[in-house]
Coordinates of C-alpha atoms and ligand atoms in Angstrom, one line a residue:
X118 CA -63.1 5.6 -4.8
X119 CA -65.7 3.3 -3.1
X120 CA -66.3 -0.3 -4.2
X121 CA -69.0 -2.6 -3.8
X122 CA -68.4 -6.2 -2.6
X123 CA -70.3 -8.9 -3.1
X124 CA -70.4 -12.9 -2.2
X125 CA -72.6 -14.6 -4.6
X126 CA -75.3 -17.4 -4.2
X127 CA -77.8 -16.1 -1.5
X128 CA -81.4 -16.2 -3.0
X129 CA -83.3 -12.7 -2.9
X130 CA -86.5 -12.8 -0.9
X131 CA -88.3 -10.0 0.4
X132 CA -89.9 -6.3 -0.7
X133 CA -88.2 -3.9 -2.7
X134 CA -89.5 -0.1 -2.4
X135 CA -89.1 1.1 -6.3
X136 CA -88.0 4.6 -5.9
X137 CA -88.9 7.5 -8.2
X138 CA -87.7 8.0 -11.7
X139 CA -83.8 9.4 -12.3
X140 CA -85.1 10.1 -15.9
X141 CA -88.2 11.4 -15.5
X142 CA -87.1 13.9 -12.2
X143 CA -84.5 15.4 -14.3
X144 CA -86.7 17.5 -16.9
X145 CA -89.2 17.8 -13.9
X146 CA -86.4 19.5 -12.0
X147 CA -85.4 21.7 -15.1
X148 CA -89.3 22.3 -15.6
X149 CA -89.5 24.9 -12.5
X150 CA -87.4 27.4 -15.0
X151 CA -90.3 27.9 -17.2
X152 CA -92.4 29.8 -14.2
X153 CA -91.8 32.3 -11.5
X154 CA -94.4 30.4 -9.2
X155 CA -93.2 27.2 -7.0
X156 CA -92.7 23.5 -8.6
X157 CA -93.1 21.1 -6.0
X158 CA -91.4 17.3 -6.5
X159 CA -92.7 14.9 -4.5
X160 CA -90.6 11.2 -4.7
X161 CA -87.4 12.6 -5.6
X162 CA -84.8 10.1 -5.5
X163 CA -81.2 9.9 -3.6
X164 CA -78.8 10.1 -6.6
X165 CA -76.0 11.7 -7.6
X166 CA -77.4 12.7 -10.9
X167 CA -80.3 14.1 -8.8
X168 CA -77.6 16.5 -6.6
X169 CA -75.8 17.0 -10.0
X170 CA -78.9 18.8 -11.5
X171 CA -79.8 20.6 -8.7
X172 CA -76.4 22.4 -8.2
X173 CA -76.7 23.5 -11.8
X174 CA -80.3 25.2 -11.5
X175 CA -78.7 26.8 -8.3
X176 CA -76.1 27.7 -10.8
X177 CA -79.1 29.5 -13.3
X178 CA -81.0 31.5 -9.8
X179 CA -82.9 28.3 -9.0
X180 CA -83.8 28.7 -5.6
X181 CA -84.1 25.1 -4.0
X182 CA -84.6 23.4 -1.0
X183 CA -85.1 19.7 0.1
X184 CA -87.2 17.9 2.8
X185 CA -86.2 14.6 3.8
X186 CA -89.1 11.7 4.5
X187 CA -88.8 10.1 7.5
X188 CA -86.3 7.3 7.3
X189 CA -82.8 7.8 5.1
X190 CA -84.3 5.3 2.5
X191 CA -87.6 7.6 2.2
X192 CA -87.9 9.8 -0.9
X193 CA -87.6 13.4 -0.9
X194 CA -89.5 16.4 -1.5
X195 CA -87.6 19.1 -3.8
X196 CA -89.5 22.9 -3.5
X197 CA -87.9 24.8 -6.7
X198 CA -88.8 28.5 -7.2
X199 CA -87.0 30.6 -10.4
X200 CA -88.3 34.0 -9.6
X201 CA -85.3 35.3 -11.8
X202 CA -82.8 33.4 -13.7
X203 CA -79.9 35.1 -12.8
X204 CA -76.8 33.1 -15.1
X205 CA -77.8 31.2 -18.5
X206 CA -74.9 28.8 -18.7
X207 CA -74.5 25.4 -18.3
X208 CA -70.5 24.9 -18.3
X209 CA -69.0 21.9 -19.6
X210 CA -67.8 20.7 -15.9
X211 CA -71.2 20.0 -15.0
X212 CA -72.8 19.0 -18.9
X213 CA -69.8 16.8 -19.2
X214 CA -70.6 14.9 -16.0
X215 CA -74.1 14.6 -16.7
X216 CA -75.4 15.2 -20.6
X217 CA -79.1 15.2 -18.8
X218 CA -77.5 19.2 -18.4
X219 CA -78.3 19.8 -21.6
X220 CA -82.5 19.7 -20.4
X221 CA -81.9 23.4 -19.7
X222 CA -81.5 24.1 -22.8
X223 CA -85.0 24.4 -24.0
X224 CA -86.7 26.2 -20.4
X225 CA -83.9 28.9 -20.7
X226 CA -84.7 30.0 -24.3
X227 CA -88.4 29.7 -23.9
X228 CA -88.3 31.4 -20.2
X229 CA -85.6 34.2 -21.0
X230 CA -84.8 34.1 -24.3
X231 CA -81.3 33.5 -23.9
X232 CA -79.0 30.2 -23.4
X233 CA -75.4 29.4 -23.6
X234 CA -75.6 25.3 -23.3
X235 CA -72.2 23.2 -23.7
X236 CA -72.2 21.1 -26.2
X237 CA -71.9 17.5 -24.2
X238 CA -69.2 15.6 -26.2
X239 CA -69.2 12.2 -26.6
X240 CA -69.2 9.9 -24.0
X241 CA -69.2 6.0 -22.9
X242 CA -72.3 4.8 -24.9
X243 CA -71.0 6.4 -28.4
X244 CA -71.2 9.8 -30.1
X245 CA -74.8 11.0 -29.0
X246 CA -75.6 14.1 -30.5
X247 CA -77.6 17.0 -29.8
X248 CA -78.3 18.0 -33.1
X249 CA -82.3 17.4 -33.1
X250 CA -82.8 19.2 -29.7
X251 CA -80.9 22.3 -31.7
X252 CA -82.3 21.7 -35.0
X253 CA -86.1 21.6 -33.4
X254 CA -84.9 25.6 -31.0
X255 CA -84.0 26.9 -34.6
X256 CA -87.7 25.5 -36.0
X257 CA -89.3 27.3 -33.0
X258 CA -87.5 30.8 -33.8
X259 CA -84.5 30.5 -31.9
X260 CA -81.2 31.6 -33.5
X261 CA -78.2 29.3 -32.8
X262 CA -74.6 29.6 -32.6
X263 CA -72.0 27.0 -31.9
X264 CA -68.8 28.6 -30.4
X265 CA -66.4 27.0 -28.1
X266 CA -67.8 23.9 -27.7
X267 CA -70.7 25.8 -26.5
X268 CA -74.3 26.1 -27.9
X269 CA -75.4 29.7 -27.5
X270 CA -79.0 30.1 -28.2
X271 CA -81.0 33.4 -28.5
X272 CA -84.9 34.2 -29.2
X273 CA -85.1 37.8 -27.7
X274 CA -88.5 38.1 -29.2
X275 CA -90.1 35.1 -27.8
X276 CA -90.5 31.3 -29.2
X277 CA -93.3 31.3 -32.0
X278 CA -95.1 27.6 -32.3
X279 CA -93.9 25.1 -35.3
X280 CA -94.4 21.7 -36.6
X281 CA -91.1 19.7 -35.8
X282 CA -90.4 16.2 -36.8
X283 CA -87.9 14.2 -35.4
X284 CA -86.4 11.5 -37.8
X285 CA -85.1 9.5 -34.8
X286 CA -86.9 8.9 -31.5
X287 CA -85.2 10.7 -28.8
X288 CA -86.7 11.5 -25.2
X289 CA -84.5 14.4 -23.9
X290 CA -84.7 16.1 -27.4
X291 CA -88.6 15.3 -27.4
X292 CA -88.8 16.9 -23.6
X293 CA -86.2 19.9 -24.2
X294 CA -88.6 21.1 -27.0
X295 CA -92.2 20.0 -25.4
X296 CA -91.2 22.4 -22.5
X297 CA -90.1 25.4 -24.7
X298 CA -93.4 25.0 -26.5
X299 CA -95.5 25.7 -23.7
X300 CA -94.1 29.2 -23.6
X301 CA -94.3 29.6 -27.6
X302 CA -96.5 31.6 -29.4
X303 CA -99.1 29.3 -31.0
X304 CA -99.2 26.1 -31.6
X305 CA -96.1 23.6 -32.0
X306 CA -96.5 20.0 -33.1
X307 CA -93.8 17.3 -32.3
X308 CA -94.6 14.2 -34.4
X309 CA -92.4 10.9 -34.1
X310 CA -92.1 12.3 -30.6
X311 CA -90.6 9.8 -27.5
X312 CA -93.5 7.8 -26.0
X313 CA -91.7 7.1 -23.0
X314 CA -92.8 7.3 -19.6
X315 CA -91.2 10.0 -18.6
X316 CA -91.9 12.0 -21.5
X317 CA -95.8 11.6 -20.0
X318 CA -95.0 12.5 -16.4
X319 CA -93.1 15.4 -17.9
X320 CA -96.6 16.5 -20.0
X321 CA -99.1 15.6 -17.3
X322 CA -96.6 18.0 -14.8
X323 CA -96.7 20.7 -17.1
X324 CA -100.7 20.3 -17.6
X325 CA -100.7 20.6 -14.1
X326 CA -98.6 24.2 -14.4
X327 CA -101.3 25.7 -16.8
X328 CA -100.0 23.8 -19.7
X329 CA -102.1 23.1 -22.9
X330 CA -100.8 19.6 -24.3
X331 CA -103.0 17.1 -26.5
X332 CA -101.5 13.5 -27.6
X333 CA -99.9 12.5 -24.4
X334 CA -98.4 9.5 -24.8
X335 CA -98.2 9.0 -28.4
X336 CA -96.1 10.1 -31.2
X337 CA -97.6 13.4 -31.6
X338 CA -97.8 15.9 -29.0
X339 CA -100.1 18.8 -30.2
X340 CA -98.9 22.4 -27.8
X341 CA -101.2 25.4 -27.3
X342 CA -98.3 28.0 -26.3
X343 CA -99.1 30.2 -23.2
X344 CA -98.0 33.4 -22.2
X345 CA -97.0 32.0 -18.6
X346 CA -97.0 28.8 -16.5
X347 CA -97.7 28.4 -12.8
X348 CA -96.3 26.5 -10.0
X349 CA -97.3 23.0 -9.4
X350 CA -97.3 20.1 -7.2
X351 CA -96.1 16.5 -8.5
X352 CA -95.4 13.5 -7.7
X353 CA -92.3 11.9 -9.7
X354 CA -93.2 8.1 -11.4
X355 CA -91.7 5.3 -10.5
X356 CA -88.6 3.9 -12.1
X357 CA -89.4 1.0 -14.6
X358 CA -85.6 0.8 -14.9
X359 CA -84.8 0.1 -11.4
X360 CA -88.0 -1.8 -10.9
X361 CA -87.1 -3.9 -14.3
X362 CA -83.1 -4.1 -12.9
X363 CA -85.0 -5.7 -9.1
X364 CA -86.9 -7.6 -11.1
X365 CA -83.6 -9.4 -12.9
X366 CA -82.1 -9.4 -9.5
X367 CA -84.7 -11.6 -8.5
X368 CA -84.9 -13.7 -11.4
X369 CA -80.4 -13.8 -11.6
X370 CA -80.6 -15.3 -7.9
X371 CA -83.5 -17.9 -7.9
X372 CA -85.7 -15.1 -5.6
X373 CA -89.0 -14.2 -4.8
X374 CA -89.2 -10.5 -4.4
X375 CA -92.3 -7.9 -4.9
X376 CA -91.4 -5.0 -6.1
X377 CA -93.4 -2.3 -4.1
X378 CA -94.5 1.2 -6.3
X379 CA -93.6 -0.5 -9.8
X380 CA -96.2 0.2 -12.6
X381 CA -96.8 -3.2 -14.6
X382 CA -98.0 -0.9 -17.5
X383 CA -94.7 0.7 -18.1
X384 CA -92.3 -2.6 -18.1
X385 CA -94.9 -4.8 -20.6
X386 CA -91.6 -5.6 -22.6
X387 CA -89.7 -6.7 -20.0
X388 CA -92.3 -8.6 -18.3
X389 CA -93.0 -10.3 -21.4
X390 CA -89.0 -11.1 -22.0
X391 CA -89.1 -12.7 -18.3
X392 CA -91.8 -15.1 -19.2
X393 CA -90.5 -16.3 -21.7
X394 CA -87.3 -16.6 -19.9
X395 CA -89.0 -18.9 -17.0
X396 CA -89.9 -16.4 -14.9
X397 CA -93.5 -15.7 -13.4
X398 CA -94.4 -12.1 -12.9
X399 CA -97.6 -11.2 -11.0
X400 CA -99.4 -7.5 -10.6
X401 CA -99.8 -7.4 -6.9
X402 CA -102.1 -4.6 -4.7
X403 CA -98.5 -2.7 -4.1
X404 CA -96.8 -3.8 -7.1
X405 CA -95.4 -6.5 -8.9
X406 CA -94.1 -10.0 -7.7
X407 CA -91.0 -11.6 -9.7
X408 CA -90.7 -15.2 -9.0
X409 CA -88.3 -17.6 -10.5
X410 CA -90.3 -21.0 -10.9
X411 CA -87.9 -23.5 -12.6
X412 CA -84.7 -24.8 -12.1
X413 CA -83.3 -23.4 -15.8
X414 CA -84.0 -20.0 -17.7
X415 CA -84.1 -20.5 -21.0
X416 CA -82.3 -18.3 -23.8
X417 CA -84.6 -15.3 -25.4
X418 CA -83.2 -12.9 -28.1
X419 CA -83.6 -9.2 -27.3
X420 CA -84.0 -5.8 -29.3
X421 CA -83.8 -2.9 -27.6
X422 CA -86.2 -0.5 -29.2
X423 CA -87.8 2.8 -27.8
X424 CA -90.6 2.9 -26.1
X425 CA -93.1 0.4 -25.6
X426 CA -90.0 -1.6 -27.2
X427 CA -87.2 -3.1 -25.0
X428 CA -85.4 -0.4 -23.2
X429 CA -82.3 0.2 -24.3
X430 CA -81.5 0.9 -20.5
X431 CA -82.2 -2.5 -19.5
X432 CA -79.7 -4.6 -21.7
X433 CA -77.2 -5.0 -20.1
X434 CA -79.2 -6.7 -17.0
X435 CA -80.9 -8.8 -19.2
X436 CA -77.4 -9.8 -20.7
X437 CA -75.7 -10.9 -17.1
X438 CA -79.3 -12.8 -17.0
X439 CA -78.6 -14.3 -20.4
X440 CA -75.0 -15.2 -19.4
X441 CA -76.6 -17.8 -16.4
X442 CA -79.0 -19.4 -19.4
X443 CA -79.4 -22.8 -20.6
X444 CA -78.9 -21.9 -24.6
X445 CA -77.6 -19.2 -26.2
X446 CA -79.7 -15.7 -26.7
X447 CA -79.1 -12.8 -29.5
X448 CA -78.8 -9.2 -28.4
X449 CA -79.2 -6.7 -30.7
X450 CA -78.6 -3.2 -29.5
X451 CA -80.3 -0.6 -31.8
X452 CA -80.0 2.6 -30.0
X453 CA -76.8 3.2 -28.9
X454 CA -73.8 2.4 -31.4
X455 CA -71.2 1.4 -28.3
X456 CA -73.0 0.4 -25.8
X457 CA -71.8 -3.3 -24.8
X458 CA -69.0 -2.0 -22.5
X459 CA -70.0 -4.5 -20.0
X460 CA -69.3 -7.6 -22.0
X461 CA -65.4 -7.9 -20.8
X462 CA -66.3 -7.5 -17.5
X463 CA -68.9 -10.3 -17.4
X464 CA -66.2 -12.5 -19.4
X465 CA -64.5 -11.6 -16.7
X466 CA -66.5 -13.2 -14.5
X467 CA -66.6 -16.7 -16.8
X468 CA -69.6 -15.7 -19.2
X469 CA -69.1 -16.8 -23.1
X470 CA -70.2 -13.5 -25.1
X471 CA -69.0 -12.2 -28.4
X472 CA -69.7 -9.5 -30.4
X473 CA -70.2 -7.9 -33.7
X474 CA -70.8 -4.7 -34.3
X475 CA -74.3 -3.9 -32.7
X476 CA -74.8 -7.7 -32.0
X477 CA -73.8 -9.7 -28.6
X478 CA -74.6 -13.9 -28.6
X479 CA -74.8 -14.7 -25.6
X480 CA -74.1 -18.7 -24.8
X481 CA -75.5 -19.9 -21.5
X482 CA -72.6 -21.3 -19.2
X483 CA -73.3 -23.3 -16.1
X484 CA -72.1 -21.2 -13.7
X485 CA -70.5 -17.5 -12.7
X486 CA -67.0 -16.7 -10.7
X487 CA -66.5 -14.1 -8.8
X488 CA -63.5 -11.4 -9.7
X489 CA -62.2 -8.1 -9.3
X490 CA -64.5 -5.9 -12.4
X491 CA -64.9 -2.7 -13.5
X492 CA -68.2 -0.3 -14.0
X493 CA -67.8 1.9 -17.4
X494 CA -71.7 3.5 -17.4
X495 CA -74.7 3.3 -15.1
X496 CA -76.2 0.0 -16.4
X497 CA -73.1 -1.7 -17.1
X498 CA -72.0 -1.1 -13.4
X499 CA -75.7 -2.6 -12.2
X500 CA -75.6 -5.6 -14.8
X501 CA -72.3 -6.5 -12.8
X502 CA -73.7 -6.4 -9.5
X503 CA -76.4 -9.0 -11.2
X504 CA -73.9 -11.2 -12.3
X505 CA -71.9 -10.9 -8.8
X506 CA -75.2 -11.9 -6.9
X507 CA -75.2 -15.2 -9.1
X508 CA -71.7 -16.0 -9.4
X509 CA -69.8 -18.3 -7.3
X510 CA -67.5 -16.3 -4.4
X511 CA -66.3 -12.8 -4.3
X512 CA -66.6 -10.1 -6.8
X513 CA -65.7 -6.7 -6.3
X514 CA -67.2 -4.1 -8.6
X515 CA -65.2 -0.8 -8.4
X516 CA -66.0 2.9 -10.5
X517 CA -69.2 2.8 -8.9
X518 CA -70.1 6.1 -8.8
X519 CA -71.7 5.3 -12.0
X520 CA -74.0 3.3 -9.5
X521 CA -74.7 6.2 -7.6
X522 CA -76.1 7.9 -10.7
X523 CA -79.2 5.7 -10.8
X524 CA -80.0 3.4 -8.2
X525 CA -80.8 5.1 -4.5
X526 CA -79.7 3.0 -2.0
X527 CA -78.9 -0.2 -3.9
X528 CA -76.9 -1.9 -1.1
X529 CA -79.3 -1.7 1.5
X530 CA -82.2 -3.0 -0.7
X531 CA -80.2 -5.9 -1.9
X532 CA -78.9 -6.8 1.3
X533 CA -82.5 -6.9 3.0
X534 CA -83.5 -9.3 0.9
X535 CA -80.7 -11.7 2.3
X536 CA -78.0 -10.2 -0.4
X537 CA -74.5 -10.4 0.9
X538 CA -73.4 -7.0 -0.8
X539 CA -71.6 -4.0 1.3
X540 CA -69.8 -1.1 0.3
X541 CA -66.2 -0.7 1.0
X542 CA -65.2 3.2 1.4
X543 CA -62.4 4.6 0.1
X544 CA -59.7 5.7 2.2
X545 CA -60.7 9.3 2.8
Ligands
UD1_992 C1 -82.5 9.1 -22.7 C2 -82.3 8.5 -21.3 C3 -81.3 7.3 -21.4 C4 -81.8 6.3 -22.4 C5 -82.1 6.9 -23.7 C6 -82.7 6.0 -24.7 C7 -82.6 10.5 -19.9 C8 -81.9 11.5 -19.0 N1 -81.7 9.6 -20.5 O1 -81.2 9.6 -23.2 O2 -81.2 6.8 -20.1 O3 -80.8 5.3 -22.6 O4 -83.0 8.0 -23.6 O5 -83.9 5.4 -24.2 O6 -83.8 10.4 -20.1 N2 -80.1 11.2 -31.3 C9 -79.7 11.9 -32.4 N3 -79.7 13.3 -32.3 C10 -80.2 13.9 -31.2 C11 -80.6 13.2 -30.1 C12 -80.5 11.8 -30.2 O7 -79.2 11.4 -33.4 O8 -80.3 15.2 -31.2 C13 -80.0 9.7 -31.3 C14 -79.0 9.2 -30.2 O9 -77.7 9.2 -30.7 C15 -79.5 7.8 -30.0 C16 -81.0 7.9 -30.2 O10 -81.2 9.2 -30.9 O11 -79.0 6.9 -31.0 C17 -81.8 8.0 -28.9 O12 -81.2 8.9 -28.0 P1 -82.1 9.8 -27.0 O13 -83.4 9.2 -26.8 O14 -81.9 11.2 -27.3 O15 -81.3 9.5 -25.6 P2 -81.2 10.5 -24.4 O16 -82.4 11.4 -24.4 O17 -79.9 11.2 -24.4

């Protein structure tokens, strides 16, 4: 398996491109089921999660085809066309890898009236059920059977419109059912719904198919259902996680780095945390610029929250930040019950963390060594490749094709903005 190696110390300068959003692409890709016409991605990123998905709607009679841009860094353009779905199962090889599978779900029941969805199983971050996503299909007419470790879903006589509430925020859930909705009969109302930015790209796309939607981008999305949806042309949002993760990158290493494509409105949180942290952030023409002023960062509490909250997907960068701190900082983690993985490998590395239950303190230490560390999830593998930009000598992060999942091209971009950071292949 590859591994990433890095020598700590060199201060980040430079431009960052932010590329297009892993979470936001993923129902956007699984979008193109719900019409026979063609769904055209624009600003697709180079990620695993990204190939994942796409061999799955193959899988389901997805016909698919990609068009580089002009350099290897460029985004792509994914053309997806479902004139017939031709399989409606999503096997536990590829949900298992990947529980973003499980955004199927919804298009295939809504589309053909038919699904057979494994159920995801638990995984790093905790148990992470399913159980609003298939509690809001039965609300919506859909009869449901859980057999095998498999969800088998059937509506042969179409989806009929509901009011759904979900007692938890939850974005895939909110998406899986906002996309069977638009081919409902009637009207369907999903209050408490996910606010996130993704969850709007996902609406605005499907407005753009033929899509009747009201409430984008609150808590209550308000569906007119329609017989039929057309194709569509898109363009995928930026990532405010990578953009956020650059941002920390810069801060971590003393850096000065603008962050080209990254939408100040979507990382307010973060932006605000960073201040008060010591570090200036500035909306440029192309972006954002993160600059670390002072000398010291100072120690800020976090709570991850949804959406406009703190993202839940950017505590563990904001933890190796917290780690190089002068003063201690409280993280609470309110979304995900197990999802501090990352705190034995950046005690690995010499940072003072303890925890209980849900609650990491954080106590500032003066400086960072480099050692051999291990990546358990996609954030936890990027908050050690933070730390390892700040820490003194060599550290070698290895699982790090959690990396892969999320960040396109991380090396490169680190290492043109003076990072010393290279990947060392696995003997084939
Ligand atoms: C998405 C993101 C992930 C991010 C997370 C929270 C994608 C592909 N992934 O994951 O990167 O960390 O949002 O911002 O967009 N829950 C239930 N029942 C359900 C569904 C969820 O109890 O049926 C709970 C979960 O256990 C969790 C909370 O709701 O405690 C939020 O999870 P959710 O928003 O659903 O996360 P994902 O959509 O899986």
């Amino acid at each position: 398996m590859d591994r990433i190696l890095i020598r700590g110390g060199a201060t980040l300068k430079g431009e960052i491109d932010i590329s297009g959003a892993k979470n936001a692409a993923l129902p956007l890709m699984c979008a193109g089921i719900l019409t026979e016409g063609v769904l055209k991605l624009r600003n697709l990123p180079h990620l695993a999660d990204i190939d994942t998905m796409a061999k799955l709607l193959q899988q389901l009679g997805v016909a698919i085809s990609v068009e580089d841009g002009p350099m290897a860094t460029s985004p792509q353009t994914g053309t997806f066309s479902t004139k017939a779905i031709t399989d409606y199962t999503a096997p536990y090889e590829l949900v298992r890898k990947m529980r973003a599978s499980i955004l199927v779900l919804g298009p295939l029941v809504a589309r053909c009236g038919k699904a057979k969805v494994s159920l995801p199983g638990g995984c790093a971050l905790g148990t992470r059920p399913v159980d609003l996503h298939i509690k809001g299909l039965q609300q919506l007419g859909a009869e449901i059977d859980l057999q095998d470790g498999y969800i088998h879903a059937s509506a042969p006589n179409g989806l009929r419109g509901a009011e759904i509430f979900f007692p938890v925020v939850t974005v895939t859930g909110t998406e899986n059912l906002l996309m069977a909705a638009c081919l409902a009969k009637g009207e369907t109302r999903l209050i408490n719904a996910a606010r996130e930015p993704e969850v709007t790209d996902l609406a605005e796309c499907l407005v753009k198919m033929g899509a009747e939607i009201s409430g984008i981008g609150t808590g209550t999305l308000v569906i007119q259902g329609k017989e039929s949806l057309n194709g569509a042309d898109h363009a995928i949002v930026a990532d405010r996680i990578v953009a956020g993760t650059y941002a920390m990158a810069a801060a971590i290493t003393h850096g000065e780095v603008e962050l080209i494509g990254a939408r100040v409105e979507h990382i307010q949180s973060v932006i605000s945390y960073l201040e008060q942290v010591g570090v200036s952030v500035s909306k440029t023409e192309d972006g954002l610029f993160v600059k670390r002023s002072g000398a010291d960062i100072r120690g800020v509490d976090i709570t991850t929250e949804p959406y406009p909250g703190f993202p839940t997907d950017m505590q563990a960068q904001a933890m190796a930040l917290m780690c190089l701190a002068n003063g201690a900082s409280v993280i609470n983690e309110t979304i995900f019950e197990n999802r501090f993985m990352h705190v034995p490998e950046l005690c690995r590395l010499g940072a003072n963390i303890t925890v209980n239950g849900t609650v990491a303190t954080v106590r500032g230490v003066a400086e960072l060594h480099g050692a051999p560390v291990m990546a358990t999830d996609l954030r936890a593998s990027v908050s050690l490749v933070l730390a390892g930009l700040a820490a003194k000598g060599e550290t070698i992060v290895s699982r790090i094709y959690h990396l892969d999942r999320g960040y396109d091209h991380v090396e490169q971009k680190l290492a043109a903005c003076g990072a010393s950071i290279e990947r060392l292949k696995a003997a084939a």
